Short mmCIF file of C-alpha atoms in Angstrom, two decimals:
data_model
loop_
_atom_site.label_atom_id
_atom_site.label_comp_id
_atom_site.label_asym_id
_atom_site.label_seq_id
_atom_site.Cartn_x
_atom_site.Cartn_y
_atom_site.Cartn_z
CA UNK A 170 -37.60 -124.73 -157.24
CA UNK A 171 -38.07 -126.64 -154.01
CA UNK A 172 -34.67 -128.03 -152.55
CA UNK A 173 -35.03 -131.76 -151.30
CA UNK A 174 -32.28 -133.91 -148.96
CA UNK A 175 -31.04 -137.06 -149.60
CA UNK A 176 -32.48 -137.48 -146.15
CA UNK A 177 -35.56 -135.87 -147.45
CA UNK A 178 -36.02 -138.07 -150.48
CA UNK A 179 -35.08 -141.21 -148.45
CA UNK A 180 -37.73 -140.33 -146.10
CA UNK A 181 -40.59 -139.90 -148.94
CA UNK A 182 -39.24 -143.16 -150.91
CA UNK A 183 -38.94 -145.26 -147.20
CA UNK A 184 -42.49 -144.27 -145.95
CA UNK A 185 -43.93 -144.41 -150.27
CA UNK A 186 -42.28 -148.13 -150.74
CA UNK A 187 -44.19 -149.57 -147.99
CA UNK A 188 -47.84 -147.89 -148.64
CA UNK A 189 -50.57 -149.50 -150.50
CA UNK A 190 -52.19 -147.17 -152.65
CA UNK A 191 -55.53 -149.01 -153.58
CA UNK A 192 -55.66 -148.61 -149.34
CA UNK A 193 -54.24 -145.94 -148.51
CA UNK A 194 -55.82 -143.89 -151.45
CA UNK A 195 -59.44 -145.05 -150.42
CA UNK A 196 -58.71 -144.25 -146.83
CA UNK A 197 -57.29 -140.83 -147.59
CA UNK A 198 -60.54 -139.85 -149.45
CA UNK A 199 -62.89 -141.23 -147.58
CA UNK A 200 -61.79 -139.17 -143.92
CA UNK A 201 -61.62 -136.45 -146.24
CA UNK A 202 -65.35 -136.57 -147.37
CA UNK A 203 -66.31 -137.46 -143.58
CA UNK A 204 -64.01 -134.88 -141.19
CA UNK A 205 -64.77 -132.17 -144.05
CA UNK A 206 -68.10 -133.13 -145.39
CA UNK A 207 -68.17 -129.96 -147.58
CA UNK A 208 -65.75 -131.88 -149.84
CA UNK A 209 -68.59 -133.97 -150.98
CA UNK A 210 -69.71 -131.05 -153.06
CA UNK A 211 -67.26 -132.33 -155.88
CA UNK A 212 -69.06 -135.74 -155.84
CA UNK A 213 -72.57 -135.65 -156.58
CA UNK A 214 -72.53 -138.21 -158.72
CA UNK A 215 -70.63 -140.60 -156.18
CA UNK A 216 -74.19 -142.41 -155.02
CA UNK A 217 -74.40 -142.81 -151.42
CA UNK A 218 -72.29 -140.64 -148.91
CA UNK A 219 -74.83 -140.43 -146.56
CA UNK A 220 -73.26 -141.57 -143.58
CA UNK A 221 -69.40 -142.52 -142.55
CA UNK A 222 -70.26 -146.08 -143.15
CA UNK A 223 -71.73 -145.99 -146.46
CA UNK A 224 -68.66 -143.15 -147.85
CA UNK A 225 -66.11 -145.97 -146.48
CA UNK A 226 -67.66 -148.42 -148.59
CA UNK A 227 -68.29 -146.96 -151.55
CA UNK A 228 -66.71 -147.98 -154.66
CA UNK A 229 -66.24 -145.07 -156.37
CA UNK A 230 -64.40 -143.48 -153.19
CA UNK A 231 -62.71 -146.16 -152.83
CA UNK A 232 -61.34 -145.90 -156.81
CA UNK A 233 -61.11 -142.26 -157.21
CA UNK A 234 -59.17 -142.56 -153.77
CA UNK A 235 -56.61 -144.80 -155.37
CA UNK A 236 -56.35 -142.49 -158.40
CA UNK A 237 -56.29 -139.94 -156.83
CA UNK A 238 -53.02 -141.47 -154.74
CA UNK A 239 -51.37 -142.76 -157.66
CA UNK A 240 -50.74 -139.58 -159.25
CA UNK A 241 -49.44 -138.38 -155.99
CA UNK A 242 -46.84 -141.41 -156.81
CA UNK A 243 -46.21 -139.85 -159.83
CA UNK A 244 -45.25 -136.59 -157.99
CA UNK A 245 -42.80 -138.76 -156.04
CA UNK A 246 -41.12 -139.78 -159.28
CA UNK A 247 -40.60 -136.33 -160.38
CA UNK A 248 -39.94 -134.37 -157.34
CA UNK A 249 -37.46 -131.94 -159.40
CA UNK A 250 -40.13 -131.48 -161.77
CA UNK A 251 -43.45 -130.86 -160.24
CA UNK A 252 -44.87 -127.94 -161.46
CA UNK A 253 -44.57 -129.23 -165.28
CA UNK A 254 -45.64 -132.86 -164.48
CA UNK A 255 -48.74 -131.68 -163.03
CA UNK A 256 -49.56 -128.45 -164.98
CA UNK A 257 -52.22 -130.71 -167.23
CA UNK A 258 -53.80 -131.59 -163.70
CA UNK A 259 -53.79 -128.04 -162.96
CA UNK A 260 -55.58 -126.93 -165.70
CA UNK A 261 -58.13 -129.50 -164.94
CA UNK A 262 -59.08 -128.57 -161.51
CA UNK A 263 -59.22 -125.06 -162.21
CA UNK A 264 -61.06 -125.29 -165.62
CA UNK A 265 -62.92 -128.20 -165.44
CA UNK A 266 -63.74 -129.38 -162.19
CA UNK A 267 -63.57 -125.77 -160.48
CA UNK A 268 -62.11 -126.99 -157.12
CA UNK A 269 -60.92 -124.70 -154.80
CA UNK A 270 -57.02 -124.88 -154.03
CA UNK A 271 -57.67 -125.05 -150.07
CA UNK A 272 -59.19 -128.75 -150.94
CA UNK A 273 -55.45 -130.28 -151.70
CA UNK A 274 -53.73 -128.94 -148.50
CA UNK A 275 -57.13 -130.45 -146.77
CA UNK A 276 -56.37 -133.83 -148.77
CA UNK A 277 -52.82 -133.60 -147.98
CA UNK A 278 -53.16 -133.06 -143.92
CA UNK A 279 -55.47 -136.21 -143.97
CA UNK A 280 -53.20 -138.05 -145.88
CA UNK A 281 -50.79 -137.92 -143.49
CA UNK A 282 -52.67 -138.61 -140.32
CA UNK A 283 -53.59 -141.61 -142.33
CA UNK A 284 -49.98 -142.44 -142.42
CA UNK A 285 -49.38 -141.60 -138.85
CA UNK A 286 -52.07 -144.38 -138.02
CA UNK A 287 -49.80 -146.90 -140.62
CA UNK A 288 -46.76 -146.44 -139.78
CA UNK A 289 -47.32 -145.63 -136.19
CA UNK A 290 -44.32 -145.08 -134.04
CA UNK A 291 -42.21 -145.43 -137.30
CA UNK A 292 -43.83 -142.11 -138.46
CA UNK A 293 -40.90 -139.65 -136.81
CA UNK A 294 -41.17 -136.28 -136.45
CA UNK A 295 -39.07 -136.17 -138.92
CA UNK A 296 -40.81 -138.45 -141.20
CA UNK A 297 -43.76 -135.60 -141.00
CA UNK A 298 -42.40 -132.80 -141.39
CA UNK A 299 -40.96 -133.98 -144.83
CA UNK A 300 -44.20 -135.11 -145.38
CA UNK A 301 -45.91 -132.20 -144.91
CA UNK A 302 -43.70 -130.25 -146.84
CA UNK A 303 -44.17 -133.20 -149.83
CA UNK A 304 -47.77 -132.57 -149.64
CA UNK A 305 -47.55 -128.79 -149.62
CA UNK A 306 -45.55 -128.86 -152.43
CA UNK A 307 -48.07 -130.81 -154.31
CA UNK A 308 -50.81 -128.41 -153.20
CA UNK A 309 -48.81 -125.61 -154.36
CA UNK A 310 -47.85 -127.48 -157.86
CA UNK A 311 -51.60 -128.57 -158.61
CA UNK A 312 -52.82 -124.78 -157.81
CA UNK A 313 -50.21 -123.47 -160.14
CA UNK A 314 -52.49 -123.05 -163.45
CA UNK A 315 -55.41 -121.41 -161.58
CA UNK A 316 -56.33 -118.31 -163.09
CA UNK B 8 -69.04 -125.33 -135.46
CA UNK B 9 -71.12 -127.17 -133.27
CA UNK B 10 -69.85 -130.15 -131.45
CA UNK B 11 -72.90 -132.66 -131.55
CA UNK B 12 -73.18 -134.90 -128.97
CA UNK B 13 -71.97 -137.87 -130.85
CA UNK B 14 -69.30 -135.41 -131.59
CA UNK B 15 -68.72 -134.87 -127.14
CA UNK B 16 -69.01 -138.76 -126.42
CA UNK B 17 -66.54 -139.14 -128.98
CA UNK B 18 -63.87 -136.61 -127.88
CA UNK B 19 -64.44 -137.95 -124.28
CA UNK B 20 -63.65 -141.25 -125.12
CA UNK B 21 -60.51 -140.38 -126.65
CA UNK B 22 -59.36 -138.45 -123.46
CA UNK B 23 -60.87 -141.20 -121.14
CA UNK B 24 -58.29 -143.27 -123.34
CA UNK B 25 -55.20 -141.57 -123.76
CA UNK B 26 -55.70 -139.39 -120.30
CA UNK B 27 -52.37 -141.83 -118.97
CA UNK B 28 -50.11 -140.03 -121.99
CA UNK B 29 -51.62 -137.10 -122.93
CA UNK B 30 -48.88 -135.36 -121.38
CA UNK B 31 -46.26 -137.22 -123.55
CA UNK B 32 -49.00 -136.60 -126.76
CA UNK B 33 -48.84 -133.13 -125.57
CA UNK B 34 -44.78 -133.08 -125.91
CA UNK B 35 -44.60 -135.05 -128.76
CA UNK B 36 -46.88 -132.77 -130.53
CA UNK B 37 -44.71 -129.87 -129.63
CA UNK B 38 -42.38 -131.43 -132.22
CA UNK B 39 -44.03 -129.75 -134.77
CA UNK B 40 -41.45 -127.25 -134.55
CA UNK B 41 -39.43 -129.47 -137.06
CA UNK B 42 -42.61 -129.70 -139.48
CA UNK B 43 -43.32 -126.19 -139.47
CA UNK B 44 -40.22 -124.16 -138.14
CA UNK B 45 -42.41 -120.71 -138.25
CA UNK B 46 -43.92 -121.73 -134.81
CA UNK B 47 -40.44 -121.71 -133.09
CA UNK B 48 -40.36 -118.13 -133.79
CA UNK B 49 -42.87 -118.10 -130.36
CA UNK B 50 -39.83 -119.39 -128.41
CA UNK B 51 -36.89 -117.80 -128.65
CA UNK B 52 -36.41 -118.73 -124.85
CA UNK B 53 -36.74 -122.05 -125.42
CA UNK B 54 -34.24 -124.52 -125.98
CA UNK B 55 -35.83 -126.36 -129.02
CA UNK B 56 -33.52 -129.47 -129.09
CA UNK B 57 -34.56 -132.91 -129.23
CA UNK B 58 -35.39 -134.10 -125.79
CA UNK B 59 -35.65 -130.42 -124.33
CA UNK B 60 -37.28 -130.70 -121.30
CA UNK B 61 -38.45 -126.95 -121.74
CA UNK B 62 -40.83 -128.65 -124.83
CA UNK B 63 -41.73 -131.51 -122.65
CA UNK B 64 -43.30 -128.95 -119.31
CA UNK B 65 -44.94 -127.03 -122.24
CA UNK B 66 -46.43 -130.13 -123.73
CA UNK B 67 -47.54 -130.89 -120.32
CA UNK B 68 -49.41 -127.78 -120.19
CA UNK B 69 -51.04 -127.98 -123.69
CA UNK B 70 -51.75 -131.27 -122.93
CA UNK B 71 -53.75 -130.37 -119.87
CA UNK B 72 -55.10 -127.79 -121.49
CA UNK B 73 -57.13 -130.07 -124.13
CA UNK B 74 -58.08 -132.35 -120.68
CA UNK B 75 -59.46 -129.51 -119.26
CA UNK B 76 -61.60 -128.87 -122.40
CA UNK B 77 -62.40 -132.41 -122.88
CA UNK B 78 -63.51 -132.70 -119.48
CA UNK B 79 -65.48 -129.52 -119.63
CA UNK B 80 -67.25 -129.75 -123.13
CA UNK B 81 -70.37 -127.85 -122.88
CA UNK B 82 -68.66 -125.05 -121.75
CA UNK B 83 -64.99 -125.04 -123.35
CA UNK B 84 -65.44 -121.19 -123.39
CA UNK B 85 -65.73 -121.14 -119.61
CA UNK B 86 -63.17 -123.64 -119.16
CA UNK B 87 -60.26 -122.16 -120.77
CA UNK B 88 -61.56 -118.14 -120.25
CA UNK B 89 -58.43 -117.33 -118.38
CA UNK B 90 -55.99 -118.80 -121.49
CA UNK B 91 -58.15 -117.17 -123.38
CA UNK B 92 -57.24 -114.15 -121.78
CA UNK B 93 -53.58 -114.97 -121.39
CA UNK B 94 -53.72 -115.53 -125.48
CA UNK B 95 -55.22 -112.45 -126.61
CA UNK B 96 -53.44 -109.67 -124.22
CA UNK B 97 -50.07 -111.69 -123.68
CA UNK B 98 -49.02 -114.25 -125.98
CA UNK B 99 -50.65 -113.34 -128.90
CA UNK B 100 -49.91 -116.18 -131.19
CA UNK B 101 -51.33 -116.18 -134.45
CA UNK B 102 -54.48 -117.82 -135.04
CA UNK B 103 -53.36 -119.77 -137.84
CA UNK B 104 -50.98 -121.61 -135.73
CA UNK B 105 -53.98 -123.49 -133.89
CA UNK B 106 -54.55 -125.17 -136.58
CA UNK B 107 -51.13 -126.69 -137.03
CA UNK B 108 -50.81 -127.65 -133.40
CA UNK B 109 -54.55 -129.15 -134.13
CA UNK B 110 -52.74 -131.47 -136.91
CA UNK B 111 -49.86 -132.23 -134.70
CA UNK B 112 -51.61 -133.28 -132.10
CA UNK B 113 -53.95 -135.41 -134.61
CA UNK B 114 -50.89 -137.14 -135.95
CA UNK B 115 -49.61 -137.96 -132.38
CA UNK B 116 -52.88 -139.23 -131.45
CA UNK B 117 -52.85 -141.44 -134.87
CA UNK B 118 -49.45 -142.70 -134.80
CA UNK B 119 -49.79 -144.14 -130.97
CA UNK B 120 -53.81 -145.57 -131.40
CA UNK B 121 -54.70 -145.96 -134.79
CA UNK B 122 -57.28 -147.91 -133.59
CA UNK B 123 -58.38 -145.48 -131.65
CA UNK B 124 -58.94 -142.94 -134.47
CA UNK B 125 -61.51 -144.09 -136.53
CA UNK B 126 -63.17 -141.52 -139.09
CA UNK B 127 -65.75 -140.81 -137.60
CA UNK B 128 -63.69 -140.21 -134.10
CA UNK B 129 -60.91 -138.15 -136.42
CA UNK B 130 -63.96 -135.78 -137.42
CA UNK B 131 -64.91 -135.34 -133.91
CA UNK B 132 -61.41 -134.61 -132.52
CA UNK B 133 -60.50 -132.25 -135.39
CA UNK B 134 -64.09 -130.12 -134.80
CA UNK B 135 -63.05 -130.15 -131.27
CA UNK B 136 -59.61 -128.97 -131.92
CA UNK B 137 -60.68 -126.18 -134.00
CA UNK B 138 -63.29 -125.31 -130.66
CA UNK B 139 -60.41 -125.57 -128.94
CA UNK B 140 -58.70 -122.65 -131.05
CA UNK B 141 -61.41 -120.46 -131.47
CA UNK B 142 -61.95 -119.85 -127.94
CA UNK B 143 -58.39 -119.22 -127.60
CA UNK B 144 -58.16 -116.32 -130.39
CA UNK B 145 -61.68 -115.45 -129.55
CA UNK B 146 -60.48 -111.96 -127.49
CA UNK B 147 -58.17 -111.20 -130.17
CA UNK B 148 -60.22 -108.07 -131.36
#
């Protein structure tokens, strides 16, 4: 089980209190689709992603981004828990919508550059590198039911 | 990966940009010891405190590094031959390690000019990053 701080967890709820996720969410999956365009594979039925422009302001990015982010909030909420609060989700990707593990640590590096760029020089080193251990965690948890 | 030219103007925008503080990007990205402590196994001669001023010169040097590309685009391969050299017979880092400096130095860039770092400029810089790398492990074997 993955140890957390209290320095740790104050770090994830400071940064997590402050973030829009309808924004940040849309953001998040919208440089994914356009720095690794290969992502797009999983959203063929997404209409237009023909250009940066038109992925930025599509609507279903721009939803599945923010449900994609509020489950994320749900791994917040259950930190202690992770691998059980998203073993469903597991069994989803891996089953149903076949997407390859790699995807989520992609996801997760964007997410925070896109929180670098919020919080700007309130995004500490420190601040990252709990960050990036959050999102590898979640990586790890939502690859856990592959088989 | 191919840089395209949109790709090149891009890159060379951000550098024309930042060129003032790259140094301090450079250092600042060198923090990533903290985020991923595996890296600091590559300086044991270091001292890795906050504020070392051993991390600062070597951001400095990274720094310049990724000017040097930057500034030499159509030919990164030619431009950084020599730490290409240095990488594969000396230093020997692992490859995978690129990338994480790559994401560092992404984040830096973010956190100081959002503005700056629009998607389709993020894409660019992040293909040019991984360039970057893949000359430097390119004499590896």
């Amino acid at each position: 089980m993955v140890h957390w701080s209290a320095e740790e967890k104050q770090l994830i709820a400071s940064v997590w209190g402050k973030v829009s996720v309808e924004e940040c969410g849309a953001e998040a999956l919208a440089r994914l689709l356009i720095v690794y365009p290969w992502t797009q594979r999983f959203f063929d039925n997404f209409g237009n992603l023909s250009s940066p422009t038109a992925i930025i302001g599509n609507p279903k990015v721009r939803a599945h981004g923010k449900k994609v982010l509020t489950s994320f909030g749900e791994a917040i909420k259950n930190l202690d828990n992770l691998k059980v609060t998203y073993s469903k989700l597991s069994e989803l990707h891996c089953d149903k919508l076949h997407v390859d593990p790699e995807n989520f640590r992609l996801l997760g590096d964007i997410l925070i550059i896109v929180l670098a760029a919020h919080f700007t020089k309130d995004f500490t080193p420190a601040c990252q590198a709990t960050w990036q251990k959050l999102v590898g965690v979640v990586a790890h948890a939502l690859a856990h039911k592959y088989h | 990966m191919v840089l395209s030219p949109n790709d090149k103007t891009n890159v060379k925008g951000v550098f024309g940009k930042i060129c003032g503080q790259a140094e301090e990007y450079g250092g600042e990205a060198l923090e990533m010891f903290a985020t991923y402590p595996q890296t600091k196994t590559y300086f044991p001669h270091f001292d890795l405190g906050k504020g070392s001023a051993q991390v600062k010169g070597h951001g400095k040097k990274v720094a310049a590094a990724l000017v040097e590309a930057a500034n030499n685009i159509d030919d990164i391969a030619g431009a950084l031959s020599k730490l290409s050299d240095l990488h594969a017979q000396k230093l020997r880092v692992d490859p995978v390690n690129f990338k994480l400096l790559g994401q560092c130095f992404l984040v830096v860039v973010a956190s100081h000019n959002p503005s700056l770092l629009t998607p389709e400029v993020h894409a660019s810089l992040d293909k040019f990053l991984c360039a970057v790398g893949t000359v430097l492990t390119a004499k590896y074997r």
